[in-house]
Tab-separated table of C-alpha atoms and ligand atoms in Angstrom:
chain	number	residue	atom	x	y	z
A	1	MET	CA	43.578	-23.857	9.030
A	2	ILE	CA	45.028	-25.892	6.189
A	3	GLN	CA	43.778	-29.408	5.565
A	4	LEU	CA	43.916	-32.117	2.942
A	5	ALA	CA	40.778	-33.187	1.130
A	6	THR	CA	39.820	-35.333	-1.819
A	7	ARG	CA	36.708	-33.237	-2.492
A	8	THR	CA	35.465	-29.866	-1.336
A	9	ASP	CA	32.315	-27.905	-0.571
A	10	PHE	CA	34.059	-24.586	-1.109
A	11	HIS	CA	33.049	-22.785	-4.275
A	12	THR	CA	36.103	-20.612	-4.575
A	13	GLY	CA	39.545	-21.923	-5.266
A	14	VAL	CA	42.938	-21.871	-6.869
A	15	ARG	CA	44.282	-23.907	-9.733
A	16	PHE	CA	47.795	-23.974	-11.150
A	17	CYS	CA	48.330	-23.766	-14.818
A	18	THR	CA	51.312	-24.324	-17.148
A	19	LYS	CA	51.564	-22.522	-20.503
A	20	GLU	CA	50.328	-25.610	-22.345
A	21	ARG	CA	47.346	-25.935	-20.051
A	22	ALA	CA	46.536	-22.243	-20.530
A	23	LEU	CA	46.408	-22.843	-24.288
A	24	GLU	CA	44.017	-25.763	-23.777
A	25	LEU	CA	41.779	-23.608	-21.611
A	26	GLY	CA	41.430	-21.163	-24.465
A	27	THR	CA	41.899	-18.057	-22.385
A	28	GLY	CA	43.726	-16.681	-25.392
A	29	ASP	CA	45.788	-13.550	-25.042
A	30	ILE	CA	44.408	-12.680	-21.644
A	31	PHE	CA	46.097	-15.478	-19.687
A	32	LYS	CA	49.147	-17.203	-21.053
A	33	GLY	CA	50.095	-19.200	-17.986
A	34	LYS	CA	53.354	-17.312	-17.492
A	35	TYR	CA	55.078	-17.951	-14.186
A	36	LEU	CA	53.063	-16.284	-11.390
A	37	GLU	CA	50.567	-14.752	-13.820
A	38	ILE	CA	47.151	-14.464	-12.189
A	39	PHE	CA	43.767	-14.875	-13.840
A	40	SER	CA	40.326	-15.110	-12.290
A	41	ARG	CA	37.420	-16.779	-14.008
A	42	VAL	CA	34.228	-18.700	-13.428
A	43	SER	CA	34.830	-22.357	-14.187
A	44	SER	CA	32.548	-24.532	-16.291
A	45	LEU	CA	31.107	-25.847	-13.003
A	46	GLY	CA	30.212	-22.303	-12.011
A	47	GLU	CA	33.005	-21.987	-9.473
A	48	GLN	CA	34.997	-18.856	-8.840
A	49	GLU	CA	38.553	-19.761	-9.688
A	50	ILE	CA	41.940	-18.119	-9.602
A	51	LEU	CA	44.486	-19.507	-12.030
A	52	ILE	CA	48.155	-19.174	-11.142
A	53	GLY	CA	50.601	-19.506	-14.033
A	54	LEU	CA	53.530	-21.916	-13.709
A	55	GLY	CA	55.313	-21.136	-16.994
A	56	LYS	CA	56.754	-24.096	-18.821
A	57	LYS	CA	60.101	-24.973	-17.368
A	58	LYS	CA	60.752	-27.331	-14.513
A	59	LEU	CA	60.153	-25.492	-11.251
A	60	THR	CA	62.683	-25.255	-8.457
A	61	LYS	CA	61.539	-25.829	-4.914
A	62	ARG	CA	61.556	-22.104	-4.227
A	63	GLU	CA	59.403	-21.509	-7.303
A	64	VAL	CA	56.903	-24.103	-6.105
A	65	MET	CA	56.805	-22.294	-2.777
A	66	GLU	CA	56.331	-18.952	-4.498
A	67	ALA	CA	53.486	-20.231	-6.656
A	68	ALA	CA	51.707	-21.425	-3.512
A	69	ALA	CA	52.397	-18.118	-1.768
A	70	CYS	CA	51.118	-16.216	-4.782
A	71	ALA	CA	47.822	-18.133	-4.555
A	72	ALA	CA	47.384	-17.413	-0.840
A	73	ALA	CA	48.314	-13.737	-1.211
A	74	CYS	CA	45.820	-13.363	-4.018
A	75	MET	CA	43.000	-14.856	-1.938
A	76	ARG	CA	43.933	-12.676	1.039
A	77	ASP	CA	43.829	-9.570	-1.151
A	78	TYR	CA	40.383	-10.604	-2.446
A	79	LYS	CA	39.398	-11.139	1.213
A	80	ILE	CA	38.381	-14.723	0.503
A	81	TRP	CA	38.934	-16.717	3.684
A	82	LYS	CA	37.620	-20.136	2.680
A	83	TYR	CA	38.917	-21.736	-0.461
A	84	TYR	CA	40.319	-24.876	-2.017
A	85	VAL	CA	43.708	-25.319	-3.648
A	86	ASP	CA	43.689	-27.851	-6.438
A	87	THR	CA	47.089	-29.537	-6.771
A	88	GLU	CA	46.312	-30.998	-10.177
A	89	GLY	CA	48.411	-28.673	-12.338
A	90	ILE	CA	51.322	-28.588	-9.914
A	91	GLU	CA	51.331	-32.237	-8.812
A	92	SER	CA	54.367	-33.239	-10.859
A	93	PHE	CA	56.481	-30.677	-8.985
A	94	LEU	CA	55.324	-31.816	-5.564
A	95	THR	CA	58.096	-34.247	-4.747
A	96	GLU	CA	58.281	-35.435	-1.173
A	97	SER	CA	60.605	-32.694	0.025
A	98	ASN	CA	58.765	-30.007	-1.979
A	99	TRP	CA	55.455	-30.844	-0.352
A	100	SER	CA	56.031	-29.307	3.031
A	101	TYR	CA	57.531	-26.208	1.398
A	102	PHE	CA	54.483	-25.904	-0.870
A	103	VAL	CA	52.314	-25.880	2.248
A	104	GLN	CA	54.666	-23.420	3.905
A	105	GLY	CA	54.290	-21.170	0.849
A	106	LEU	CA	50.496	-21.303	1.204
A	107	TYR	CA	50.793	-20.516	4.886
A	108	LEU	CA	53.232	-17.618	4.547
A	109	GLY	CA	51.804	-16.111	1.356
A	110	GLY	CA	48.712	-15.233	3.371
A	111	TYR	CA	50.711	-13.746	6.278
A	112	VAL	CA	49.340	-10.505	7.628
A	113	GLU	CA	51.629	-8.367	9.777
A	114	PRO	CA	50.411	-7.278	13.227
A	115	SER	CA	47.946	-4.436	12.842
A	116	PHE	CA	46.655	-2.033	15.444
A	117	THR	CA	43.764	-0.674	13.420
A	118	LYS	CA	40.206	-1.831	13.911
A	119	ASP	CA	40.155	-3.896	10.702
A	120	LYS	CA	40.527	-7.521	11.573
A	121	THR	CA	41.557	-10.208	9.118
A	122	GLN	CA	40.445	-13.792	9.551
A	123	PRO	CA	42.561	-16.910	9.566
A	124	ALA	CA	42.121	-18.631	6.219
A	125	GLU	CA	40.524	-22.060	5.863
A	126	ILE	CA	42.256	-23.841	3.038
A	127	SER	CA	41.413	-27.270	1.641
A	128	ILE	CA	44.215	-28.737	-0.427
A	129	LEU	CA	42.732	-31.106	-2.965
A	130	VAL	CA	44.836	-34.213	-3.495
A	131	SER	CA	44.189	-37.587	-5.070
A	132	ASP	CA	45.519	-39.606	-2.134
A	133	SER	CA	45.696	-37.661	1.102
A	134	ASN	CA	47.407	-40.332	3.219
A	135	LEU	CA	50.672	-40.112	1.382
A	136	VAL	CA	51.308	-36.477	2.164
A	137	GLU	CA	49.727	-36.006	5.556
A	138	ASP	CA	53.017	-35.867	7.452
A	139	LYS	CA	54.426	-33.421	4.905
A	140	LEU	CA	51.342	-31.252	5.295
A	141	ARG	CA	51.858	-31.164	9.037
A	142	GLU	CA	55.545	-30.359	8.689
A	143	GLY	CA	54.760	-27.518	6.304
A	144	ILE	CA	52.224	-26.038	8.704
A	145	TYR	CA	54.561	-26.275	11.699
A	146	LEU	CA	57.394	-24.694	9.748
A	147	GLY	CA	55.005	-21.984	8.566
A	148	GLU	CA	53.980	-21.358	12.173
A	149	GLY	CA	57.620	-21.220	13.268
A	150	VAL	CA	58.467	-18.673	10.576
A	151	GLU	CA	55.317	-16.718	11.366
A	152	PHE	CA	56.266	-16.568	15.047
A	153	ALA	CA	59.704	-15.177	14.156
A	154	ARG	CA	58.123	-12.594	11.850
A	155	GLU	CA	55.598	-11.532	14.471
A	156	MET	CA	58.292	-10.969	17.084
A	157	VAL	CA	60.426	-8.888	14.720
A	158	ASN	CA	57.486	-6.897	13.346
A	159	TYR	CA	55.978	-6.212	16.745
A	160	PRO	CA	56.387	-2.607	17.956
A	161	GLY	CA	59.280	-2.207	20.410
A	162	ASN	CA	57.177	-0.592	23.134
A	163	LEU	CA	54.913	-3.656	23.143
A	164	LEU	CA	57.760	-6.158	23.162
A	165	ARG	CA	60.218	-5.440	25.931
A	166	PRO	CA	62.714	-8.136	26.995
A	167	GLN	CA	60.215	-9.631	29.457
A	168	ASP	CA	57.463	-9.658	26.826
A	169	PHE	CA	59.702	-11.396	24.309
A	170	ALA	CA	60.653	-14.059	26.869
A	171	GLN	CA	56.984	-14.535	27.762
A	172	ALA	CA	55.973	-14.794	24.110
A	173	ILE	CA	58.584	-17.522	23.620
A	174	ALA	CA	57.346	-19.409	26.696
A	175	GLU	CA	53.774	-19.048	25.436
A	176	GLN	CA	54.691	-20.378	21.997
A	177	MET	CA	56.230	-23.523	23.568
A	178	LYS	CA	53.187	-24.288	25.752
A	179	GLY	CA	51.966	-27.834	25.392
A	180	LEU	CA	55.173	-28.927	23.659
A	181	ALA	CA	57.966	-31.114	25.011
A	182	VAL	CA	60.208	-28.081	25.391
A	183	GLU	CA	61.435	-27.125	28.829
A	184	VAL	CA	61.509	-23.348	29.050
A	185	GLU	CA	63.568	-21.592	31.689
A	186	ILE	CA	63.714	-17.820	31.888
A	187	LEU	CA	66.739	-16.569	33.808
A	188	GLU	CA	65.848	-13.220	35.367
A	189	GLU	CA	68.266	-10.385	36.059
A	190	ASP	CA	68.991	-11.582	39.628
A	191	GLN	CA	69.954	-15.007	38.343
A	192	LEU	CA	72.091	-13.449	35.632
A	193	LYS	CA	73.869	-11.514	38.384
A	194	GLU	CA	74.475	-14.681	40.373
A	195	LEU	CA	75.966	-16.248	37.265
A	196	ALA	CA	78.002	-13.075	36.617
A	197	MET	CA	76.819	-12.889	33.021
A	198	ASN	CA	78.373	-9.473	32.690
A	199	GLY	CA	78.268	-9.263	28.915
A	200	LEU	CA	74.496	-9.465	28.953
A	201	LEU	CA	74.180	-7.472	32.184
A	202	SER	CA	76.357	-4.619	30.904
A	203	VAL	CA	74.350	-4.157	27.722
A	204	GLY	CA	71.007	-4.779	29.421
A	205	GLY	CA	71.841	-2.389	32.253
A	206	SER	CA	71.377	0.477	29.789
A	207	SER	CA	67.590	0.153	29.935
A	208	ALA	CA	64.876	0.471	32.559
A	209	PHE	CA	63.541	-2.807	31.149
A	210	PRO	CA	65.926	-5.407	32.577
A	211	PRO	CA	67.640	-8.179	30.610
A	212	CYS	CA	66.805	-11.868	30.886
A	213	MET	CA	67.747	-15.071	29.115
A	214	ALA	CA	65.504	-17.769	27.716
A	215	VAL	CA	66.779	-21.348	27.747
A	216	LEU	CA	64.818	-23.880	25.683
A	217	ARG	CA	65.531	-27.567	26.133
A	218	TYR	CA	64.067	-29.979	23.623
A	219	ARG	CA	64.945	-33.633	24.066
A	220	GLY	CA	63.317	-35.495	21.189
A	221	ASN	CA	65.897	-38.271	21.434
A	222	GLN	CA	66.056	-39.628	24.972
A	223	ASP	CA	68.458	-42.404	23.943
A	224	ALA	CA	71.210	-40.068	22.820
A	225	ALA	CA	74.069	-39.437	25.186
A	226	GLY	CA	74.870	-35.835	24.248
A	227	GLU	CA	72.893	-32.674	24.789
A	228	GLY	CA	73.371	-32.077	21.097
A	229	ILE	CA	73.449	-28.848	19.266
A	230	GLY	CA	73.259	-25.464	20.994
A	231	LEU	CA	71.420	-22.703	19.140
A	232	VAL	CA	72.276	-19.257	20.475
A	233	GLY	CA	70.240	-16.316	19.143
A	234	LYS	CA	70.624	-12.572	19.652
A	235	GLY	CA	67.572	-11.138	21.393
A	236	VAL	CA	68.076	-7.364	21.448
A	237	THR	CA	64.504	-6.071	21.465
A	238	CYS	CA	65.694	-2.539	20.780
A	239	ASP	CA	69.148	-1.390	19.620
A	240	THR	CA	69.620	2.370	19.739
A	241	GLY	CA	73.400	1.922	19.802
A	242	GLY	CA	73.603	3.082	23.423
A	243	TYR	CA	76.000	5.975	24.100
A	244	CYS	CA	77.502	5.317	20.650
A	245	LEU	CA	74.076	6.361	19.453
A	246	LYS	CA	72.909	5.435	15.971
A	247	PRO	CA	72.121	8.345	13.646
A	248	ALA	CA	68.375	9.013	13.239
A	249	ASN	CA	68.179	7.517	9.759
A	250	SER	CA	69.635	4.227	11.013
A	251	MET	CA	67.004	3.838	13.718
A	252	GLU	CA	64.332	2.299	11.535
A	253	GLY	CA	64.214	-1.390	12.248
A	254	ILE	CA	65.972	-1.177	15.613
A	255	ARG	CA	63.059	-3.128	17.078
A	256	GLY	CA	63.982	-6.093	14.905
A	257	ASP	CA	67.367	-6.798	16.468
A	258	MET	CA	66.023	-9.953	18.078
A	259	ALA	CA	65.514	-11.789	14.779
A	260	GLY	CA	68.228	-14.337	15.639
A	261	GLY	CA	66.597	-15.191	18.950
A	262	ALA	CA	63.210	-15.400	17.267
A	263	ALA	CA	64.661	-17.775	14.654
A	264	VAL	CA	66.018	-20.057	17.380
A	265	ALA	CA	62.614	-20.172	19.073
A	266	GLY	CA	60.754	-20.639	15.768
A	267	SER	CA	62.934	-23.553	14.708
A	268	ILE	CA	62.728	-25.330	18.088
A	269	TYR	CA	58.962	-24.859	17.988
A	270	ALA	CA	58.753	-26.608	14.603
A	271	LEU	CA	61.099	-29.435	15.706
A	272	ALA	CA	59.055	-30.092	18.835
A	273	LYS	CA	55.701	-29.842	17.054
A	274	ASN	CA	56.924	-32.363	14.528
A	275	HIS	CA	58.358	-34.670	17.226
A	276	GLU	CA	61.754	-34.793	15.547
A	277	ALA	CA	64.073	-37.262	17.301
A	278	VAL	CA	66.857	-34.782	18.052
A	279	ASN	CA	68.200	-32.965	21.088
A	280	VAL	CA	68.543	-29.218	20.867
A	281	THR	CA	69.159	-26.481	23.408
A	282	GLY	CA	68.223	-22.912	22.565
A	283	VAL	CA	69.838	-20.047	24.459
A	284	ILE	CA	68.451	-16.566	23.844
A	285	PRO	CA	70.047	-13.656	25.722
A	286	ILE	CA	67.472	-10.846	25.702
A	287	CYS	CA	67.932	-7.150	26.453
A	288	GLU	CA	67.690	-3.603	25.168
A	289	ASN	CA	70.613	-1.389	24.166
A	290	ARG	CA	69.758	2.129	25.290
A	291	ILE	CA	71.033	5.076	27.285
A	292	SER	CA	70.688	5.417	31.056
A	293	PRO	CA	72.790	6.612	33.988
A	294	ASP	CA	73.827	2.960	34.439
A	295	SER	CA	74.795	2.350	30.825
A	296	TYR	CA	78.077	0.775	29.943
A	297	LEU	CA	80.455	3.121	28.154
A	298	PRO	CA	83.364	3.071	25.723
A	299	GLY	CA	86.545	2.558	27.727
A	300	ASP	CA	84.898	0.223	30.232
A	301	VAL	CA	86.499	-3.164	30.816
A	302	ILE	CA	84.113	-5.974	31.684
A	303	THR	CA	84.685	-9.533	32.841
A	304	MET	CA	82.452	-11.877	30.909
A	305	TYR	CA	80.679	-15.003	32.216
A	306	ASP	CA	83.655	-17.170	31.218
A	307	LYS	CA	86.080	-14.670	32.890
A	308	THR	CA	87.463	-13.310	29.618
A	309	THR	CA	88.093	-9.564	30.010
A	310	VAL	CA	86.763	-7.300	27.274
A	311	GLU	CA	87.500	-3.671	26.511
A	312	ILE	CA	84.396	-1.839	25.321
A	313	CYS	CA	85.258	0.312	22.303
A	314	ASN	CA	81.771	0.811	20.901
A	315	THR	CA	78.483	0.345	22.736
A	316	ASP	CA	76.708	-0.343	19.428
A	317	ALA	CA	78.693	-3.570	19.046
A	318	GLU	CA	76.462	-5.088	21.756
A	319	GLY	CA	75.304	-8.254	20.000
A	320	ARG	CA	78.645	-10.051	20.284
A	321	LEU	CA	78.762	-9.316	24.034
A	322	ILE	CA	75.439	-10.915	24.833
A	323	LEU	CA	76.002	-13.796	22.413
A	324	ALA	CA	79.420	-14.482	23.923
A	325	ASP	CA	77.829	-14.998	27.339
A	326	GLY	CA	75.054	-17.079	25.742
A	327	VAL	CA	77.593	-19.323	24.004
A	328	ALA	CA	79.733	-19.738	27.136
A	329	TYR	CA	76.632	-20.550	29.186
A	330	ALA	CA	75.408	-23.117	26.615
A	331	LEU	CA	78.723	-24.971	26.814
A	332	ASP	CA	79.290	-24.648	30.528
A	333	ARG	CA	75.799	-25.198	31.949
A	334	GLU	CA	73.874	-26.925	29.178
A	335	HIS	CA	76.786	-29.092	27.981
A	336	VAL	CA	76.032	-28.686	24.307
A	337	THR	CA	78.642	-30.199	22.026
A	338	GLN	CA	78.350	-27.830	19.036
A	339	ILE	CA	77.483	-24.161	18.745
A	340	VAL	CA	75.376	-22.467	16.098
A	341	ASP	CA	74.817	-18.780	16.730
A	342	ILE	CA	72.542	-16.506	14.747
A	343	ALA	CA	72.178	-12.743	14.867
A	344	THR	CA	71.433	-9.488	13.101
A	345	LEU	CA	75.011	-8.673	13.921
A	346	THR	CA	76.722	-6.341	11.453
A	347	GLY	CA	75.906	-3.638	8.923
A	348	ALA	CA	79.019	-4.922	7.115
A	349	VAL	CA	77.241	-8.103	6.019
A	350	VAL	CA	74.517	-5.967	4.430
A	351	ASN	CA	77.180	-4.066	2.469
A	352	LEU	CA	78.657	-7.388	1.373
A	353	PHE	CA	75.608	-9.398	0.413
A	354	GLY	CA	72.525	-7.168	0.486
A	355	PHE	CA	69.160	-8.504	1.571
A	356	SER	CA	69.074	-11.937	-0.008
A	357	ILE	CA	72.238	-13.627	1.269
A	358	GLY	CA	73.274	-14.211	4.850
A	359	GLY	CA	76.905	-14.507	5.980
A	360	VAL	CA	78.360	-17.695	7.506
A	361	LEU	CA	81.556	-18.305	9.407
A	362	CYS	CA	82.427	-21.819	10.474
A	363	ASP	CA	85.464	-23.631	11.846
A	364	ASN	CA	84.363	-27.237	11.432
A	365	GLU	CA	83.846	-28.963	8.074
A	366	ALA	CA	81.392	-31.616	9.277
A	367	LEU	CA	79.182	-28.969	10.842
A	368	TYR	CA	79.434	-26.808	7.730
A	369	GLU	CA	78.479	-29.724	5.505
A	370	CYS	CA	75.420	-30.347	7.646
A	371	PHE	CA	74.514	-26.673	7.298
A	372	ALA	CA	75.046	-26.701	3.520
A	373	GLU	CA	72.729	-29.716	3.198
A	374	ALA	CA	70.139	-27.918	5.289
A	375	THR	CA	70.166	-24.854	3.031
A	376	LYS	CA	69.571	-27.070	-0.001
A	377	ILE	CA	66.293	-28.092	1.600
A	378	SER	CA	65.331	-24.741	3.114
A	379	THR	CA	66.344	-22.772	-0.019
A	380	GLU	CA	67.683	-19.949	2.155
A	381	GLN	CA	70.815	-18.337	0.694
A	382	TYR	CA	74.065	-17.936	2.608
A	383	ALA	CA	77.660	-17.420	1.624
A	384	ARG	CA	80.648	-18.573	3.602
A	385	ILE	CA	83.204	-15.978	4.687
A	386	PRO	CA	86.812	-17.019	5.353
A	387	PHE	CA	88.916	-15.944	8.316
A	388	TYR	CA	92.568	-16.254	9.350
A	389	GLN	CA	94.975	-15.510	12.145
A	390	GLU	CA	95.355	-11.842	11.112
A	391	HIS	CA	91.644	-11.359	11.763
A	392	GLU	CA	91.950	-12.815	15.257
A	393	GLU	CA	94.620	-10.221	15.958
A	394	MET	CA	92.279	-7.404	14.963
A	395	ILE	CA	90.253	-7.849	18.159
A	396	GLU	CA	93.165	-8.091	20.569
A	397	SER	CA	93.071	-5.315	23.144
A	398	ARG	CA	95.980	-3.569	24.838
A	399	VAL	CA	94.226	-3.473	28.207
A	400	ALA	CA	92.078	-6.612	28.161
A	401	GLU	CA	91.999	-10.012	26.451
A	402	LEU	CA	89.631	-8.854	23.721
A	403	LYS	CA	87.993	-5.670	22.493
A	404	ASN	CA	84.477	-5.515	21.134
A	405	LEU	CA	85.428	-3.621	17.971
A	406	GLY	CA	87.829	-4.283	15.124
A	407	PRO	CA	89.178	-1.843	12.525
A	408	ASN	CA	86.706	-0.277	10.107
A	409	TYR	CA	87.043	-3.160	7.656
A	410	CYS	CA	86.326	-6.925	7.983
A	411	GLY	CA	83.445	-6.047	10.325
A	412	THR	CA	81.529	-9.284	9.803
A	413	ILE	CA	84.642	-11.396	10.368
A	414	THR	CA	85.795	-9.630	13.534
A	415	ALA	CA	82.295	-9.750	15.041
A	416	GLY	CA	82.098	-13.483	14.327
A	417	LEU	CA	85.569	-14.216	15.677
A	418	PHE	CA	84.766	-12.375	18.883
A	419	ILE	CA	81.968	-14.900	19.479
A	420	ARG	CA	84.129	-17.832	18.377
A	421	HIS	CA	86.535	-17.093	21.231
A	422	PHE	CA	83.789	-18.201	23.647
A	423	ALA	CA	83.066	-21.480	21.823
A	424	LYS	CA	86.421	-22.717	23.198
A	425	GLY	CA	87.346	-24.923	20.261
A	426	LYS	CA	83.979	-26.694	20.009
A	427	PRO	CA	82.569	-26.916	16.455
A	428	TRP	CA	81.174	-23.449	15.745
A	429	LEU	CA	78.957	-22.040	13.015
A	430	HIS	CA	77.870	-18.414	12.928
A	431	LEU	CA	75.044	-16.863	10.887
A	432	ASP	CA	74.888	-13.110	10.355
A	433	ILE	CA	71.360	-12.308	9.180
A	434	ALA	CA	71.501	-8.497	9.495
A	435	GLY	CA	70.610	-8.190	5.781
A	436	THR	CA	68.118	-11.012	5.381
A	437	ALA	CA	65.968	-10.708	8.511
A	438	TRP	CA	64.153	-7.676	7.175
A	439	VAL	CA	63.149	-6.598	3.652
A	440	GLU	CA	61.700	-3.273	2.568
A	441	GLU	CA	60.814	-4.835	-0.783
A	442	PRO	CA	59.964	-8.546	-0.681
A	443	LEU	CA	62.207	-10.559	-3.003
A	444	TRP	CA	59.984	-13.622	-3.174
A	445	ARG	CA	56.242	-14.049	-2.903
A	446	PHE	CA	56.377	-15.896	0.407
A	447	GLN	CA	58.001	-12.830	1.960
A	448	SER	CA	56.137	-9.739	3.098
A	449	LYS	CA	57.436	-6.255	3.777
A	450	GLY	CA	59.268	-6.217	7.114
A	451	ALA	CA	60.355	-9.353	8.934
A	452	THR	CA	61.195	-12.434	6.875
A	453	GLY	CA	61.619	-15.076	9.573
A	454	ALA	CA	65.156	-15.673	8.264
A	455	GLY	CA	66.987	-18.653	9.710
A	456	VAL	CA	64.011	-20.644	11.026
A	457	THR	CA	63.880	-23.213	8.235
A	458	THR	CA	67.649	-23.596	7.909
A	459	LEU	CA	68.115	-24.126	11.654
A	460	TYR	CA	65.221	-26.596	11.606
A	461	GLU	CA	66.654	-28.607	8.704
A	462	MET	CA	70.096	-28.464	10.244
A	463	CYS	CA	68.932	-29.928	13.546
A	464	LYS	CA	66.900	-32.508	11.666
A	465	GLN	CA	70.071	-33.554	9.808
A	466	GLN	CA	71.624	-34.473	13.148
A	467	LYS	CA	69.196	-37.355	13.278
A	468	THR	CA	70.247	-38.916	9.995
A	469	ARG	CA	73.897	-38.280	10.717
A	470	GLY	CA	73.652	-40.024	14.073
A	471	GLU	CA	75.680	-37.291	15.736
A	472	ASN	CA	73.170	-36.745	18.422
B	501	LIG	N1	72.180	-4.688	15.237
B	501	LIG	C1	73.287	-4.023	14.662
B	501	LIG	C2	73.615	-4.542	13.270
B	501	LIG	C3	72.627	-4.239	12.173
B	501	LIG	C4	72.881	-3.256	11.265
B	501	LIG	C5	71.468	-4.995	12.042
B	501	LIG	C6	71.984	-3.004	10.248
B	501	LIG	C7	70.572	-4.733	11.032
B	501	LIG	C8	70.825	-3.758	10.135
B	501	LIG	C9	74.536	-4.188	15.529
B	501	LIG	O1	74.311	-4.245	16.894
B	501	LIG	C10	75.400	-3.007	15.272
B	501	LIG	O2	75.005	-1.943	15.610
B	501	LIG	N2	76.533	-3.254	14.656
B	501	LIG	C11	77.468	-2.240	14.333
B	501	LIG	C12	78.820	-2.707	14.796
B	501	LIG	C13	79.872	-1.677	14.747
B	501	LIG	C14	79.662	-0.641	15.800
B	501	LIG	C15	81.195	-2.359	14.947
B	501	LIG	C16	77.471	-2.032	12.825
B	501	LIG	O3	77.444	-3.017	12.105
B	501	LIG	O4	77.478	-0.896	12.391
B	502	LIG	ZN1	74.311	-2.313	17.822
B	503	LIG	ZN1	72.399	-4.890	17.470
């Protein structure tokens, strides 16, 4: 629990400290107030205090978030579950838009991944000390909701695959939306068959745990005519590669192939919790990619939901198949006017950008501008990838309209363009988070080893932008 307070009864806390302030405190050579330096002391009032260094330059929003995360991580490691956070030293950096990200940093810095040992951690009780609590109350709430949305996405990705089958993932999403103004519909395998969603059915048919699809409808703006933006997220709860089996050393992390779907759910959760006046529809095709007598195979030709025929060249290129059906469904049945899809889609994007930058493809400048604005607020890093006619030709098949594999170059582009085919000329933006959804070594303090919750904040800010742009 994180709350605002003007005074506190807790006797343990955190204070932030610039280099100048460290000099004044006279901690000498031990603590210089360098950025993210940590020092514990007993204050003159006899309180146990952790000092977090801020350095001396102006802090960026991400640095503010990291300083907050550093404080929470430190308290978690000391196993202190009730503490105050004094904003005095950091107040000048807490501009309106930084506030909710400061709170998010506090929330996520203390994140503990799911554990199946007997040791139980406790939820922290944090009192943020401010001079005037009224001014920042809505920012505090936003920060908490965003933190919860990111945490949900992390939990789903970190959760062991055997405990999170397609049905479990769908249920967890429904559970997360309980009590919110989000209509949740789970389309079961029978319904998918009636709809002839053969992209999703072909991939999902490879597992004894059947596929399903979660549809989340949030209508925060009843006055708007359109159904607004459609967020389509890849929900592969386990990707072995299927008959085009992954080598053993590429199997680590296969349980996290639903990070895109989790990001869609996490962002809609935060929008609904915060009562944002926007309309968003989330579509999350969910399945496993495994091996069974019923599995789809290279050489198969399938007819997708929108009747496009696709030649299967590689069963490990499954994400684009399920997303294609998700996108076509969002347009056809949910009447969304713009498509944003997000997925851990290609190893190629990891080769390109590593673990700190996601890939973006987009065919509409207004939509891209909205996205770029959103990343300025969320501080997530993405880089745009171009595409041209020659790339479209790379996925033309000799026996069907498309094939699900391009040549062994331009992998991120051809995967994206496959999905774009199903957006049928509607504004389309595609996020490939295969590198950023998971980190072995955290890059920033608000990350932890494993799932990052990539995409949640950017999707949230992007949908929120729709409100100010009046496009909804
Ligand atoms: N889920 C993977 C992509 C991936 C790779 C995610 C590494 C996270 C880390 C996707 O389904 C996949 O297997 N893609 C293949 C496509 C190829 C067969 C065209 C890939 O990128 O190797
Ligand atoms: Zn795959
Ligand atoms: Zn995959």
